[in-house]
Amino acid sequence: MITKEQLEKEKLPNHIAIIMDGNGRWARRKGNPRVFGHKNGVAAVRDTVEACAELGINYLTLYAFSTENWNRPRTEVDALMSLLLATINKETKTLLENNVQLRAIGDLDSLPRKVSRELKEAIDKTHGNTGLKLVLALSYSARWEIVNAVKNMVSEAGKGLISIDDIDVNNFNHYLTTKDIPDPELLIRTSGETRISNFLLWQLAYTEMYFTETLWPDFRREHLYAAIADYQCRERRFGKTSEQITDSVNSNS
Ligand code: IPE
Ligand code: IPE
Ligand code: MG
């Protein structure tokens, strides 16, 4: 088991993104309805947030509900929205205690009014916190986000606010819901699935991927440490050769 002390403090990821998956299977394996898994997923969220705050990670993005998840049975969607409402309400205190700033990305207008109101309140209350930035991806889909960005750009170009020749990778970023958030260095997906499921397609261009069989309700800080330790062993080349990376590290030391 990897402990916090074994992690290299100067090589921690600045931004970790997590696809929290496997709640339904966790519940089913215990002979319970899927919603039982969602409820038990909250403890995993709490422990992960606390562990990231303690480690000094700057950004944690959690994929909590995708645009495609609206297509689940009505009872499950309703239960997820009620759980979200209750969790935001209950956990705001913990966020304040841990100096965590809450943010949200996604098509937030599509959330039930009660949920978006509670969310906005929690975002406002934690606005002044200077520690971990916790980003909830809610009713989020990367294709929606990219199309939305293109629409906004075209509209601004039509008004003469931007010129098509000025569009590049950097200013495209400004039209995404993650405009103030750096790209993740590490993506974790639980439950053994090895796909992206429409999450942060643009932002994950050079992210290191870590997949674990652990189902989300069982995920705890030791699993997070294992993912970070794995990330710290990797060589991130960004298209360069291994020699270029090693040489530049040696010349900087
Ligand atoms: C992830 O767990 C939670 C959400 C998508 C909201 P799932 O509900 O997808 O659980 P599995 O993948 O069916 O086990
Ligand atoms: C991805 O999980 C979305 C979230 C974790 C919120 P899903 O369970 O919805 O993804 P698929 O359907 O297995 O790809
Ligand atoms: Mg799933």
PDB file of C-alpha atoms and ligand atoms in Angstrom:
ATOM      1  CA  MET A   1       0.000   0.000   0.000  1.00  0.00           C
ATOM      2  CA  ILE A   2       1.304   3.450  -0.928  1.00  0.00           C
ATOM      3  CA  THR A   3       1.309   6.049   1.827  1.00  0.00           C
ATOM      4  CA  LYS A   4       1.160   9.818   1.539  1.00  0.00           C
ATOM      5  CA  GLU A   5       4.800  10.048   2.704  1.00  0.00           C
ATOM      6  CA  GLN A   6       5.973   7.932  -0.242  1.00  0.00           C
ATOM      7  CA  LEU A   7       4.714  10.458  -2.791  1.00  0.00           C
ATOM      8  CA  GLU A   8       7.201  12.930  -4.272  1.00  0.00           C
ATOM      9  CA  LYS A   9       5.946  16.315  -3.078  1.00  0.00           C
ATOM     10  CA  GLU A  10       7.540  18.247  -5.934  1.00  0.00           C
ATOM     11  CA  LYS A  11       5.960  15.993  -8.581  1.00  0.00           C
ATOM     12  CA  LEU A  12       2.323  16.136  -7.511  1.00  0.00           C
ATOM     13  CA  PRO A  13      -0.212  16.718 -10.281  1.00  0.00           C
ATOM     14  CA  ASN A  14      -1.659  20.224 -10.253  1.00  0.00           C
ATOM     15  CA  HIS A  15      -5.041  18.981 -11.493  1.00  0.00           C
ATOM     16  CA  ILE A  16      -6.600  15.534 -11.051  1.00  0.00           C
ATOM     17  CA  ALA A  17      -9.810  14.595 -12.864  1.00  0.00           C
ATOM     18  CA  ILE A  18     -11.872  11.570 -11.864  1.00  0.00           C
ATOM     19  CA  ILE A  19     -14.583   9.598 -13.660  1.00  0.00           C
ATOM     20  CA  MET A  20     -16.361   8.207 -10.609  1.00  0.00           C
ATOM     21  CA  ASP A  21     -17.785   4.971 -12.010  1.00  0.00           C
ATOM     22  CA  GLY A  22     -19.168   1.693 -10.708  1.00  0.00           C
ATOM     23  CA  ASN A  23     -21.786   2.763  -8.154  1.00  0.00           C
ATOM     24  CA  GLY A  24     -24.531   0.647  -9.738  1.00  0.00           C
ATOM     25  CA  ARG A  25     -22.404  -2.505  -9.920  1.00  0.00           C
ATOM     26  CA  TRP A  26     -21.211  -2.012  -6.324  1.00  0.00           C
ATOM     27  CA  ALA A  27     -24.814  -1.921  -5.102  1.00  0.00           C
ATOM     28  CA  ARG A  28     -25.963  -4.808  -7.303  1.00  0.00           C
ATOM     29  CA  ARG A  29     -23.143  -7.033  -6.035  1.00  0.00           C
ATOM     30  CA  LYS A  30     -24.472  -6.463  -2.553  1.00  0.00           C
ATOM     31  CA  GLY A  31     -28.027  -7.234  -3.670  1.00  0.00           C
ATOM     32  CA  ASN A  32     -29.150  -3.627  -3.372  1.00  0.00           C
ATOM     33  CA  PRO A  33     -30.748  -1.160  -5.791  1.00  0.00           C
ATOM     34  CA  ARG A  34     -28.353   1.001  -7.841  1.00  0.00           C
ATOM     35  CA  VAL A  35     -29.205   4.115  -5.851  1.00  0.00           C
ATOM     36  CA  PHE A  36     -27.629   2.500  -2.770  1.00  0.00           C
ATOM     37  CA  GLY A  37     -24.324   2.642  -4.671  1.00  0.00           C
ATOM     38  CA  HIS A  38     -24.754   6.341  -5.441  1.00  0.00           C
ATOM     39  CA  LYS A  39     -25.421   7.059  -1.761  1.00  0.00           C
ATOM     40  CA  ASN A  40     -22.296   5.167  -0.733  1.00  0.00           C
ATOM     41  CA  GLY A  41     -20.281   7.024  -3.348  1.00  0.00           C
ATOM     42  CA  VAL A  42     -20.538  10.185  -1.240  1.00  0.00           C
ATOM     43  CA  ALA A  43     -18.043   8.833   1.347  1.00  0.00           C
ATOM     44  CA  ALA A  44     -15.544   8.242  -1.475  1.00  0.00           C
ATOM     45  CA  VAL A  45     -16.014  11.830  -2.658  1.00  0.00           C
ATOM     46  CA  ARG A  46     -15.480  13.150   0.865  1.00  0.00           C
ATOM     47  CA  ASP A  47     -12.298  11.149   1.458  1.00  0.00           C
ATOM     48  CA  THR A  48     -10.863  12.020  -1.973  1.00  0.00           C
ATOM     49  CA  VAL A  49     -11.569  15.734  -1.542  1.00  0.00           C
ATOM     50  CA  GLU A  50     -10.005  15.759   1.930  1.00  0.00           C
ATOM     51  CA  ALA A  51      -6.958  13.827   0.736  1.00  0.00           C
ATOM     52  CA  CYS A  52      -6.432  16.207  -2.219  1.00  0.00           C
ATOM     53  CA  ALA A  53      -6.802  19.232   0.059  1.00  0.00           C
ATOM     54  CA  GLU A  54      -4.283  17.761   2.502  1.00  0.00           C
ATOM     55  CA  LEU A  55      -1.778  16.943  -0.241  1.00  0.00           C
ATOM     56  CA  GLY A  56      -1.993  20.467  -1.619  1.00  0.00           C
ATOM     57  CA  ILE A  57      -3.449  19.469  -5.010  1.00  0.00           C
ATOM     58  CA  ASN A  58      -4.780  22.647  -6.634  1.00  0.00           C
ATOM     59  CA  TYR A  59      -7.632  21.310  -8.797  1.00  0.00           C
ATOM     60  CA  LEU A  60      -9.859  18.254  -8.541  1.00  0.00           C
ATOM     61  CA  THR A  61     -12.563  17.741 -11.167  1.00  0.00           C
ATOM     62  CA  LEU A  62     -15.207  15.100 -10.491  1.00  0.00           C
ATOM     63  CA  TYR A  63     -17.450  13.756 -13.249  1.00  0.00           C
ATOM     64  CA  ALA A  64     -20.676  13.452 -11.288  1.00  0.00           C
ATOM     65  CA  PHE A  65     -23.378  13.429 -13.984  1.00  0.00           C
ATOM     66  CA  SER A  66     -23.039  13.340 -17.765  1.00  0.00           C
ATOM     67  CA  THR A  67     -25.417  14.699 -20.375  1.00  0.00           C
ATOM     68  CA  GLU A  68     -26.023  11.076 -21.401  1.00  0.00           C
ATOM     69  CA  ASN A  69     -26.969  10.153 -17.820  1.00  0.00           C
ATOM     70  CA  TRP A  70     -30.271  12.038 -18.354  1.00  0.00           C
ATOM     71  CA  ASN A  71     -31.252   8.974 -20.424  1.00  0.00           C
ATOM     72  CA  ARG A  72     -31.251   6.695 -17.366  1.00  0.00           C
ATOM     73  CA  PRO A  73     -34.570   5.591 -15.840  1.00  0.00           C
ATOM     74  CA  ARG A  74     -36.467   8.557 -14.431  1.00  0.00           C
ATOM     75  CA  THR A  75     -36.376   7.154 -10.881  1.00  0.00           C
ATOM     76  CA  GLU A  76     -32.573   6.911 -10.949  1.00  0.00           C
ATOM     77  CA  VAL A  77     -32.169  10.441 -12.350  1.00  0.00           C
ATOM     78  CA  ASP A  78     -34.526  11.817  -9.702  1.00  0.00           C
ATOM     79  CA  ALA A  79     -32.675   9.964  -6.947  1.00  0.00           C
ATOM     80  CA  LEU A  80     -29.319  11.281  -8.224  1.00  0.00           C
ATOM     81  CA  MET A  81     -30.615  14.862  -8.282  1.00  0.00           C
ATOM     82  CA  SER A  82     -32.013  14.547  -4.729  1.00  0.00           C
ATOM     83  CA  LEU A  83     -28.726  13.090  -3.550  1.00  0.00           C
ATOM     84  CA  LEU A  84     -26.815  15.903  -5.218  1.00  0.00           C
ATOM     85  CA  LEU A  85     -29.026  18.475  -3.526  1.00  0.00           C
ATOM     86  CA  ALA A  86     -28.640  16.856  -0.099  1.00  0.00           C
ATOM     87  CA  THR A  87     -24.882  16.369  -0.510  1.00  0.00           C
ATOM     88  CA  ILE A  88     -24.155  19.942  -1.557  1.00  0.00           C
ATOM     89  CA  ASN A  89     -26.259  21.152   1.359  1.00  0.00           C
ATOM     90  CA  LYS A  90     -24.595  18.865   3.901  1.00  0.00           C
ATOM     91  CA  GLU A  91     -21.014  19.051   2.667  1.00  0.00           C
ATOM     92  CA  THR A  92     -20.640  22.837   2.272  1.00  0.00           C
ATOM     93  CA  LYS A  93     -19.517  22.940   5.913  1.00  0.00           C
ATOM     94  CA  THR A  94     -16.741  20.392   5.214  1.00  0.00           C
ATOM     95  CA  LEU A  95     -15.660  22.428   2.181  1.00  0.00           C
ATOM     96  CA  LEU A  96     -15.407  25.552   4.317  1.00  0.00           C
ATOM     97  CA  GLU A  97     -13.448  23.681   7.008  1.00  0.00           C
ATOM     98  CA  ASN A  98     -10.988  22.413   4.398  1.00  0.00           C
ATOM     99  CA  ASN A  99     -10.592  25.793   2.618  1.00  0.00           C
ATOM    100  CA  VAL A 100     -12.044  24.230  -0.578  1.00  0.00           C
ATOM    101  CA  GLN A 101     -13.476  26.439  -3.322  1.00  0.00           C
ATOM    102  CA  LEU A 102     -16.402  24.846  -5.164  1.00  0.00           C
ATOM    103  CA  ARG A 103     -16.913  25.341  -8.895  1.00  0.00           C
ATOM    104  CA  ALA A 104     -19.083  23.637 -11.506  1.00  0.00           C
ATOM    105  CA  ILE A 105     -18.883  22.960 -15.238  1.00  0.00           C
ATOM    106  CA  GLY A 106     -21.543  21.670 -17.626  1.00  0.00           C
ATOM    107  CA  ASP A 107     -24.966  22.645 -18.861  1.00  0.00           C
ATOM    108  CA  LEU A 108     -25.965  23.916 -15.416  1.00  0.00           C
ATOM    109  CA  ASP A 109     -29.196  25.482 -16.708  1.00  0.00           C
ATOM    110  CA  SER A 110     -30.515  21.977 -17.395  1.00  0.00           C
ATOM    111  CA  LEU A 111     -30.337  21.013 -13.707  1.00  0.00           C
ATOM    112  CA  PRO A 112     -33.522  21.135 -11.600  1.00  0.00           C
ATOM    113  CA  ARG A 113     -33.966  24.684 -10.254  1.00  0.00           C
ATOM    114  CA  LYS A 114     -33.507  23.593  -6.612  1.00  0.00           C
ATOM    115  CA  VAL A 115     -30.190  21.929  -7.427  1.00  0.00           C
ATOM    116  CA  SER A 116     -28.789  24.864  -9.384  1.00  0.00           C
ATOM    117  CA  ARG A 117     -29.848  27.248  -6.607  1.00  0.00           C
ATOM    118  CA  GLU A 118     -28.168  25.139  -3.900  1.00  0.00           C
ATOM    119  CA  LEU A 119     -25.094  24.777  -6.089  1.00  0.00           C
ATOM    120  CA  LYS A 120     -24.856  28.505  -6.703  1.00  0.00           C
ATOM    121  CA  GLU A 121     -25.188  29.153  -2.980  1.00  0.00           C
ATOM    122  CA  ALA A 122     -22.361  26.730  -2.149  1.00  0.00           C
ATOM    123  CA  ILE A 123     -20.195  28.245  -4.906  1.00  0.00           C
ATOM    124  CA  ASP A 124     -20.803  31.738  -3.492  1.00  0.00           C
ATOM    125  CA  LYS A 125     -20.152  30.647   0.112  1.00  0.00           C
ATOM    126  CA  THR A 126     -16.825  28.991  -0.750  1.00  0.00           C
ATOM    127  CA  HIS A 127     -15.750  31.654  -3.231  1.00  0.00           C
ATOM    128  CA  GLY A 128     -13.136  33.174  -0.907  1.00  0.00           C
ATOM    129  CA  ASN A 129     -11.451  29.838  -0.101  1.00  0.00           C
ATOM    130  CA  THR A 130      -7.859  29.656  -1.288  1.00  0.00           C
ATOM    131  CA  GLY A 131      -7.112  25.914  -1.102  1.00  0.00           C
ATOM    132  CA  LEU A 132      -8.247  23.114  -3.395  1.00  0.00           C
ATOM    133  CA  LYS A 133     -10.522  24.092  -6.271  1.00  0.00           C
ATOM    134  CA  LEU A 134     -13.173  21.359  -6.458  1.00  0.00           C
ATOM    135  CA  VAL A 135     -14.864  21.336  -9.870  1.00  0.00           C
ATOM    136  CA  LEU A 136     -18.089  19.338 -10.242  1.00  0.00           C
ATOM    137  CA  ALA A 137     -18.922  18.279 -13.798  1.00  0.00           C
ATOM    138  CA  LEU A 138     -22.718  18.232 -13.848  1.00  0.00           C
ATOM    139  CA  SER A 139     -24.870  17.608 -16.880  1.00  0.00           C
ATOM    140  CA  TYR A 140     -21.517  17.779 -18.593  1.00  0.00           C
ATOM    141  CA  SER A 141     -20.518  16.445 -21.981  1.00  0.00           C
ATOM    142  CA  ALA A 142     -17.329  17.419 -23.789  1.00  0.00           C
ATOM    143  CA  ARG A 143     -19.003  17.464 -27.207  1.00  0.00           C
ATOM    144  CA  TRP A 144     -21.678  19.807 -25.837  1.00  0.00           C
ATOM    145  CA  GLU A 145     -18.926  22.005 -24.402  1.00  0.00           C
ATOM    146  CA  ILE A 146     -16.952  22.138 -27.667  1.00  0.00           C
ATOM    147  CA  VAL A 147     -20.015  22.864 -29.808  1.00  0.00           C
ATOM    148  CA  ASN A 148     -21.034  25.549 -27.317  1.00  0.00           C
ATOM    149  CA  ALA A 149     -17.569  27.103 -27.582  1.00  0.00           C
ATOM    150  CA  VAL A 150     -17.751  27.132 -31.386  1.00  0.00           C
ATOM    151  CA  LYS A 151     -21.205  28.753 -31.270  1.00  0.00           C
ATOM    152  CA  ASN A 152     -19.941  31.511 -28.966  1.00  0.00           C
ATOM    153  CA  MET A 153     -16.892  32.103 -31.137  1.00  0.00           C
ATOM    154  CA  VAL A 154     -18.934  32.308 -34.329  1.00  0.00           C
ATOM    155  CA  SER A 155     -21.332  34.703 -32.635  1.00  0.00           C
ATOM    156  CA  GLU A 156     -18.463  36.971 -31.511  1.00  0.00           C
ATOM    157  CA  ALA A 157     -16.892  36.816 -34.965  1.00  0.00           C
ATOM    158  CA  GLY A 158     -20.254  37.857 -36.441  1.00  0.00           C
ATOM    159  CA  LYS A 159     -20.282  40.894 -34.174  1.00  0.00           C
ATOM    160  CA  GLY A 160     -16.715  41.730 -35.200  1.00  0.00           C
ATOM    161  CA  LEU A 161     -15.401  41.119 -31.659  1.00  0.00           C
ATOM    162  CA  ILE A 162     -12.880  38.528 -32.832  1.00  0.00           C
ATOM    163  CA  SER A 163     -11.324  37.813 -36.188  1.00  0.00           C
ATOM    164  CA  ILE A 164     -11.222  34.255 -37.581  1.00  0.00           C
ATOM    165  CA  ASP A 165      -7.469  34.652 -38.167  1.00  0.00           C
ATOM    166  CA  ASP A 166      -6.956  35.233 -34.446  1.00  0.00           C
ATOM    167  CA  ILE A 167      -8.409  31.864 -33.440  1.00  0.00           C
ATOM    168  CA  ASP A 168      -5.792  29.517 -32.027  1.00  0.00           C
ATOM    169  CA  VAL A 169      -5.434  26.775 -29.405  1.00  0.00           C
ATOM    170  CA  ASN A 170      -5.007  29.283 -26.576  1.00  0.00           C
ATOM    171  CA  ASN A 171      -7.994  31.480 -27.237  1.00  0.00           C
ATOM    172  CA  PHE A 172     -10.203  28.496 -28.070  1.00  0.00           C
ATOM    173  CA  ASN A 173      -9.618  27.523 -24.441  1.00  0.00           C
ATOM    174  CA  HIS A 174     -11.305  30.741 -23.298  1.00  0.00           C
ATOM    175  CA  TYR A 175     -14.632  29.589 -24.757  1.00  0.00           C
ATOM    176  CA  LEU A 176     -14.699  26.311 -22.846  1.00  0.00           C
ATOM    177  CA  THR A 177     -16.414  25.978 -19.463  1.00  0.00           C
ATOM    178  CA  THR A 178     -12.956  25.157 -18.071  1.00  0.00           C
ATOM    179  CA  LYS A 179     -11.467  28.470 -19.232  1.00  0.00           C
ATOM    180  CA  ASP A 180      -9.940  29.320 -15.833  1.00  0.00           C
ATOM    181  CA  ILE A 181      -8.852  25.767 -15.106  1.00  0.00           C
ATOM    182  CA  PRO A 182      -5.540  24.260 -16.274  1.00  0.00           C
ATOM    183  CA  ASP A 183      -5.644  20.900 -18.113  1.00  0.00           C
ATOM    184  CA  PRO A 184      -5.490  17.837 -15.843  1.00  0.00           C
ATOM    185  CA  GLU A 185      -2.168  16.007 -15.581  1.00  0.00           C
ATOM    186  CA  LEU A 186      -3.882  12.879 -14.270  1.00  0.00           C
ATOM    187  CA  LEU A 187      -7.229  11.241 -15.095  1.00  0.00           C
ATOM    188  CA  ILE A 188      -8.494   8.421 -12.903  1.00  0.00           C
ATOM    189  CA  ARG A 189     -11.406   6.186 -13.883  1.00  0.00           C
ATOM    190  CA  THR A 190     -12.711   3.623 -11.453  1.00  0.00           C
ATOM    191  CA  SER A 191     -14.657   0.377 -12.078  1.00  0.00           C
ATOM    192  CA  GLY A 192     -12.421  -1.155 -14.745  1.00  0.00           C
ATOM    193  CA  GLU A 193     -13.960   0.690 -17.711  1.00  0.00           C
ATOM    194  CA  THR A 194     -11.292   2.104 -20.010  1.00  0.00           C
ATOM    195  CA  ARG A 195     -13.088   4.854 -21.899  1.00  0.00           C
ATOM    196  CA  ILE A 196     -13.558   8.594 -21.665  1.00  0.00           C
ATOM    197  CA  SER A 197     -17.388   8.689 -21.890  1.00  0.00           C
ATOM    198  CA  ASN A 198     -17.513  12.224 -23.284  1.00  0.00           C
ATOM    199  CA  PHE A 199     -15.438  13.781 -20.487  1.00  0.00           C
ATOM    200  CA  LEU A 200     -13.026  16.700 -21.118  1.00  0.00           C
ATOM    201  CA  LEU A 201     -12.121  15.609 -24.667  1.00  0.00           C
ATOM    202  CA  TRP A 202     -10.211  18.810 -25.392  1.00  0.00           C
ATOM    203  CA  GLN A 203      -8.515  19.134 -21.997  1.00  0.00           C
ATOM    204  CA  LEU A 204      -7.302  15.508 -21.814  1.00  0.00           C
ATOM    205  CA  ALA A 205      -5.072  15.843 -24.905  1.00  0.00           C
ATOM    206  CA  TYR A 206      -1.889  15.129 -22.901  1.00  0.00           C
ATOM    207  CA  THR A 207      -3.314  13.819 -19.643  1.00  0.00           C
ATOM    208  CA  GLU A 208      -1.937  10.627 -18.098  1.00  0.00           C
ATOM    209  CA  MET A 209      -4.700   8.017 -17.755  1.00  0.00           C
ATOM    210  CA  TYR A 210      -5.026   5.702 -14.786  1.00  0.00           C
ATOM    211  CA  PHE A 211      -7.635   2.956 -14.701  1.00  0.00           C
ATOM    212  CA  THR A 212      -8.467   0.934 -11.620  1.00  0.00           C
ATOM    213  CA  GLU A 213     -10.827  -1.987 -11.033  1.00  0.00           C
ATOM    214  CA  THR A 214     -11.903  -0.440  -7.701  1.00  0.00           C
ATOM    215  CA  LEU A 215     -15.576   0.539  -7.779  1.00  0.00           C
ATOM    216  CA  TRP A 216     -16.205   4.167  -6.837  1.00  0.00           C
ATOM    217  CA  PRO A 217     -17.916   3.559  -3.430  1.00  0.00           C
ATOM    218  CA  ASP A 218     -14.779   1.614  -2.345  1.00  0.00           C
ATOM    219  CA  PHE A 219     -12.349   4.319  -3.495  1.00  0.00           C
ATOM    220  CA  ARG A 220     -10.382   5.905  -0.647  1.00  0.00           C
ATOM    221  CA  ARG A 221      -7.261   8.023  -0.224  1.00  0.00           C
ATOM    222  CA  GLU A 222      -4.946   4.995  -0.497  1.00  0.00           C
ATOM    223  CA  HIS A 223      -6.312   4.372  -3.998  1.00  0.00           C
ATOM    224  CA  LEU A 224      -5.671   8.027  -4.815  1.00  0.00           C
ATOM    225  CA  TYR A 225      -2.093   7.744  -3.538  1.00  0.00           C
ATOM    226  CA  ALA A 226      -1.589   4.623  -5.694  1.00  0.00           C
ATOM    227  CA  ALA A 227      -2.793   6.542  -8.767  1.00  0.00           C
ATOM    228  CA  ILE A 228      -0.496   9.493  -8.001  1.00  0.00           C
ATOM    229  CA  ALA A 229       2.480   7.181  -7.388  1.00  0.00           C
ATOM    230  CA  ASP A 230       1.845   5.519 -10.764  1.00  0.00           C
ATOM    231  CA  TYR A 231       1.651   8.956 -12.413  1.00  0.00           C
ATOM    232  CA  GLN A 232       4.946   9.983 -10.793  1.00  0.00           C
ATOM    233  CA  CYS A 233       6.737   7.041 -12.443  1.00  0.00           C
ATOM    234  CA  ARG A 234       5.744   8.113 -15.940  1.00  0.00           C
ATOM    235  CA  GLU A 235       7.773  10.121 -18.389  1.00  0.00           C
ATOM    236  CA  ARG A 236       5.679  12.853 -19.994  1.00  0.00           C
ATOM    237  CA  ARG A 237       7.197  13.565 -23.397  1.00  0.00           C
ATOM    238  CA  PHE A 238       4.639  15.823 -25.137  1.00  0.00           C
ATOM    239  CA  GLY A 239       5.840  14.586 -28.529  1.00  0.00           C
ATOM    240  CA  LYS A 240       9.550  14.952 -27.768  1.00  0.00           C
ATOM    241  CA  THR A 241      12.067  12.117 -27.447  1.00  0.00           C
ATOM    242  CA  SER A 242      12.975  10.563 -24.135  1.00  0.00           C
ATOM    243  CA  GLU A 243      16.570  11.888 -24.520  1.00  0.00           C
ATOM    244  CA  GLN A 244      15.323  15.467 -24.893  1.00  0.00           C
ATOM    245  CA  ILE A 245      13.346  15.158 -21.660  1.00  0.00           C
ATOM    246  CA  THR A 246      16.239  13.585 -19.719  1.00  0.00           C
ATOM    247  CA  ASP A 247      18.754  16.146 -21.060  1.00  0.00           C
ATOM    248  CA  SER A 248      16.581  19.110 -20.086  1.00  0.00           C
ATOM    249  CA  VAL A 249      16.047  17.686 -16.564  1.00  0.00           C
ATOM    250  CA  ASN A 250      19.836  17.195 -16.180  1.00  0.00           C
ATOM    251  CA  SER A 251      20.685  20.676 -17.467  1.00  0.00           C
ATOM    252  CA  ASN A 252      18.179  22.222 -15.025  1.00  0.00           C
ATOM    253  CA  SER A 253      19.628  20.421 -12.039  1.00  0.00           C
TER     254      SER A 253
HETATM  255  C1  IPE B   1     -21.265   6.218 -11.724  1.00  0.00           C
HETATM  256  O1  IPE B   1     -21.705   4.949 -11.419  1.00  0.00           O
HETATM  257  C2  IPE B   1     -22.226   7.293 -11.278  1.00  0.00           C
HETATM  258  C3  IPE B   1     -22.921   7.993 -12.370  1.00  0.00           C
HETATM  259  C4  IPE B   1     -22.728   7.782 -13.632  1.00  0.00           C
HETATM  260  C5  IPE B   1     -23.893   8.992 -11.988  1.00  0.00           C
HETATM  261  P1  IPE B   1     -22.721   4.173 -12.371  1.00  0.00           P
HETATM  262  O2  IPE B   1     -24.109   4.514 -11.973  1.00  0.00           O
HETATM  263  O3  IPE B   1     -22.397   4.429 -13.801  1.00  0.00           O
HETATM  264  O4  IPE B   1     -22.403   2.673 -11.995  1.00  0.00           O
HETATM  265  P2  IPE B   1     -22.245   1.442 -13.001  1.00  0.00           P
HETATM  266  O5  IPE B   1     -21.213   1.825 -14.000  1.00  0.00           O
HETATM  267  O6  IPE B   1     -23.576   1.203 -13.637  1.00  0.00           O
HETATM  268  O7  IPE B   1     -21.801   0.320 -12.122  1.00  0.00           O
HETATM  269  C1  IPE B   2     -19.551   8.270 -16.940  1.00  0.00           C
HETATM  270  O1  IPE B   2     -20.016   7.078 -16.441  1.00  0.00           O
HETATM  271  C2  IPE B   2     -20.266   9.429 -16.313  1.00  0.00           C
HETATM  272  C3  IPE B   2     -20.013   9.622 -14.891  1.00  0.00           C
HETATM  273  C4  IPE B   2     -19.199   8.946 -14.127  1.00  0.00           C
HETATM  274  C5  IPE B   2     -20.741  10.717 -14.306  1.00  0.00           C
HETATM  275  P1  IPE B   2     -21.123   6.217 -17.203  1.00  0.00           P
HETATM  276  O2  IPE B   2     -21.341   5.013 -16.387  1.00  0.00           O
HETATM  277  O3  IPE B   2     -22.306   7.066 -17.494  1.00  0.00           O
HETATM  278  O4  IPE B   2     -20.396   5.884 -18.575  1.00  0.00           O
HETATM  279  P2  IPE B   2     -20.644   4.716 -19.622  1.00  0.00           P
HETATM  280  O5  IPE B   2     -22.083   4.775 -20.009  1.00  0.00           O
HETATM  281  O6  IPE B   2     -20.310   3.429 -18.952  1.00  0.00           O
HETATM  282  O7  IPE B   2     -19.699   5.014 -20.744  1.00  0.00           O
HETATM  283 MG    MG B   3     -21.126   3.536 -15.100  1.00  0.00          MG
END
